[in-house]
C-alpha positions as a printed Julia matrix, in Angstrom:
174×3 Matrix{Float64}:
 -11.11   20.09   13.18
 -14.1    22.15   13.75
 -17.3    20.19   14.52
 -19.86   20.33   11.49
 -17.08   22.39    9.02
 -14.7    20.11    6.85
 -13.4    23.14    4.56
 -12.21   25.82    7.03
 -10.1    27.64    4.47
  -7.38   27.62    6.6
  -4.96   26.49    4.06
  -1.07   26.46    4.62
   2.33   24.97    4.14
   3.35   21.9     5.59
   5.27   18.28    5.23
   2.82   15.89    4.33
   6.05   13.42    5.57
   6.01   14.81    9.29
   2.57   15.19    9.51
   2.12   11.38    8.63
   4.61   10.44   10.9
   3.61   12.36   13.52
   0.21   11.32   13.34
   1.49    7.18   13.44
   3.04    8.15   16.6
  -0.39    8.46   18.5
  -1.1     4.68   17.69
   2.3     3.36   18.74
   0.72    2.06   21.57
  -2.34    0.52   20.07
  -0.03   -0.97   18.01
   2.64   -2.31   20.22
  -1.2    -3.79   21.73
  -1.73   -5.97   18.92
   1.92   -7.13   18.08
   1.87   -5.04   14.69
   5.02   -3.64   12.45
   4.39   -0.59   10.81
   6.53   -0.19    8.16
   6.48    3.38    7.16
   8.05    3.72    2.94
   8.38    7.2     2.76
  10.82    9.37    0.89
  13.62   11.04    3.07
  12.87   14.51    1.26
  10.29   16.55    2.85
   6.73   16.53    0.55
   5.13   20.2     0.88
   1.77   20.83    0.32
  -0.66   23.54    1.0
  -4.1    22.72    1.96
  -6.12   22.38    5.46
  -3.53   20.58    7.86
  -6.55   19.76   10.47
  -8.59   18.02    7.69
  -5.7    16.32    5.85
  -4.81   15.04    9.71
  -8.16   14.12    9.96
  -7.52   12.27    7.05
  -4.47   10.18    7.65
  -5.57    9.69   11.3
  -8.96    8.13   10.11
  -6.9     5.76    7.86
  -4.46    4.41   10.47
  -7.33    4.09   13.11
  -9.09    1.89   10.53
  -5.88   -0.03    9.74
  -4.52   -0.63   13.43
  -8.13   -1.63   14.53
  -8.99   -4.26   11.25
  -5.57   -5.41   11.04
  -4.69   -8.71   12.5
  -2.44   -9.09   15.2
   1.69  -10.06   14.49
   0.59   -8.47   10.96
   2.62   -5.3     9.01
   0.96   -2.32    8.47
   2.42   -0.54    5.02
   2.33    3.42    4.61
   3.51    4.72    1.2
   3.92    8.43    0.12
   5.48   10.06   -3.0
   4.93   12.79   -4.9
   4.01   12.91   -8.52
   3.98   15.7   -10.62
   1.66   18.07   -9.09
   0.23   15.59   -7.05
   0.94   13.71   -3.53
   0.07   10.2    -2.87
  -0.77    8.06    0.71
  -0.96    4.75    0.78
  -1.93    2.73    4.17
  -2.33   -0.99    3.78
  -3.09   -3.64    6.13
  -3.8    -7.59    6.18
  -7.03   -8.52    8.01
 -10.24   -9.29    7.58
 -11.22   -8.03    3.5
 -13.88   -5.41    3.0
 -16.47   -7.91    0.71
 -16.24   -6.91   -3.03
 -20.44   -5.98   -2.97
 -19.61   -3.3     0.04
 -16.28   -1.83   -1.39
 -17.92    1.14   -3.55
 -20.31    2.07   -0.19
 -17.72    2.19    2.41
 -17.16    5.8     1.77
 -21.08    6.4     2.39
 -21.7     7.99    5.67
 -22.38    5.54    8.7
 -21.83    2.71    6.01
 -20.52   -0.25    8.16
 -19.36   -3.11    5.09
 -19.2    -5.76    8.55
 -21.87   -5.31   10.93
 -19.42   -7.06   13.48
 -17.54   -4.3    13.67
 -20.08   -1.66   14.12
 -19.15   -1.35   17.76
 -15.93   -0.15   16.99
 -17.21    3.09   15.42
 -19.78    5.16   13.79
 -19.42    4.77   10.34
 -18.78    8.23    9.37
 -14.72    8.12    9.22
 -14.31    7.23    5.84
 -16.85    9.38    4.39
 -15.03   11.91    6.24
 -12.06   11.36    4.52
 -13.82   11.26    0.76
 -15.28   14.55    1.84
 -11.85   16.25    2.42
 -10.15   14.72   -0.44
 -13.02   15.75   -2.47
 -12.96   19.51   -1.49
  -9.19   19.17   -1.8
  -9.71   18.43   -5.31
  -8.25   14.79   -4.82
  -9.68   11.02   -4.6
  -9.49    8.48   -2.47
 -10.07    4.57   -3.25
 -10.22    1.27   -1.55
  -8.75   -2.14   -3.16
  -8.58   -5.33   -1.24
  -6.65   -8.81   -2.76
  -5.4   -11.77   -0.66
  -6.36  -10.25    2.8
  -4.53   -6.76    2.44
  -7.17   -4.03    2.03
  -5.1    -0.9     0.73
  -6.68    2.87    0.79
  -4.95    5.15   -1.17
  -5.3     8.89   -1.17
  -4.3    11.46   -3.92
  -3.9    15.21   -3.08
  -2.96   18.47   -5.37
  -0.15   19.82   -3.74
  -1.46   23.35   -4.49
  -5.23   24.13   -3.13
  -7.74   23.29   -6.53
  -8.54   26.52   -8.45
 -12.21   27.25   -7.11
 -10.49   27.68   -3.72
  -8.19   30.42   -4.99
 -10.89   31.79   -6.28
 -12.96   31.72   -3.48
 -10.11   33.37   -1.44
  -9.78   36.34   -4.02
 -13.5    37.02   -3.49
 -13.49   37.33    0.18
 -10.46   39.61   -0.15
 -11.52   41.59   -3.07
 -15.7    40.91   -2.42
């Protein structure tokens, strides 16, 4: 993804399925590291959407760093996808160490850290980077932690959200 630019406006069509699973193959070994099982529920049919691939990467990569790195070891790491309606959904989940209830509506702040033991493991800007792309994707994005498993799940339009169409007749028509 371009540094300082989260909406490129390079939009296209792509399988949300492969990109997911292409994207849990770059922490195979971190994984493997910490004795985890990723358990990866996803349909067998492909899920097309058409938005920014870099950014919705971007996405899904920030989400399994954060889940490979808080999860504890010999745990399970759960991703869920399925499409409904007009809309796609991600779940990652993973049992660790819970985000405290007062710090669950901030983590999605920029350079928020909800556990200042952590704060060596990163900057604090990943998952404000993912609100930021679901936002200008038109989705949402939420946090929920019970018993130990802290769960994101993202929601996505399928299609691009009207302003962008919009916004892409202008610059051809201007």
């Amino acid at each position: 993804m371009k540094s300082g630019a989260m909406d490129t406006g390079e939009y296209s069509k792509f399988d949300l399925i492969e990109l997911v699973l292409q994207t849990l193959l770059s922490f195979e070994a971190r994984a493997t590291k910490k004795n985890l099982d990723v358990d990866p529920q996803l349909p067998e049919n492909n899920i097309m959407v058409f938005a920014d691939k870099d950014a919705i990467t971007r996405v899904i990569y920030n989400l399994l760093d954060n889940a490979v790195k808080f999860a504890e070891d010999y745990s399970t790491i759960d991703i869920f996808a399925e499409k409904r309606g007009d809309k796609v959904m991600v779940e990652i989940s993973n049992m660790g160490k819970p985000i405290p209830p007062e710090s669950i509506h901030r983590i999605f702040q920029k350079f928020y850290q909800a556990d200042e033991s952590h704060s060596s493991e990163g900057s604090g800007v990943g998952l404000a980077i993912v609100k930021k792309v679901a936002d200008l994707h038109g989705g949402t994005v939420a946090a929920h932690c019970c018993n130990g498993m802290t769960t994101f799940r993202v929601e996505l339009p399928v299609s691009p959200p009207r302003h962008h169409h919009a916004e892409q007749k202008e610059a051809l028509h201007g």
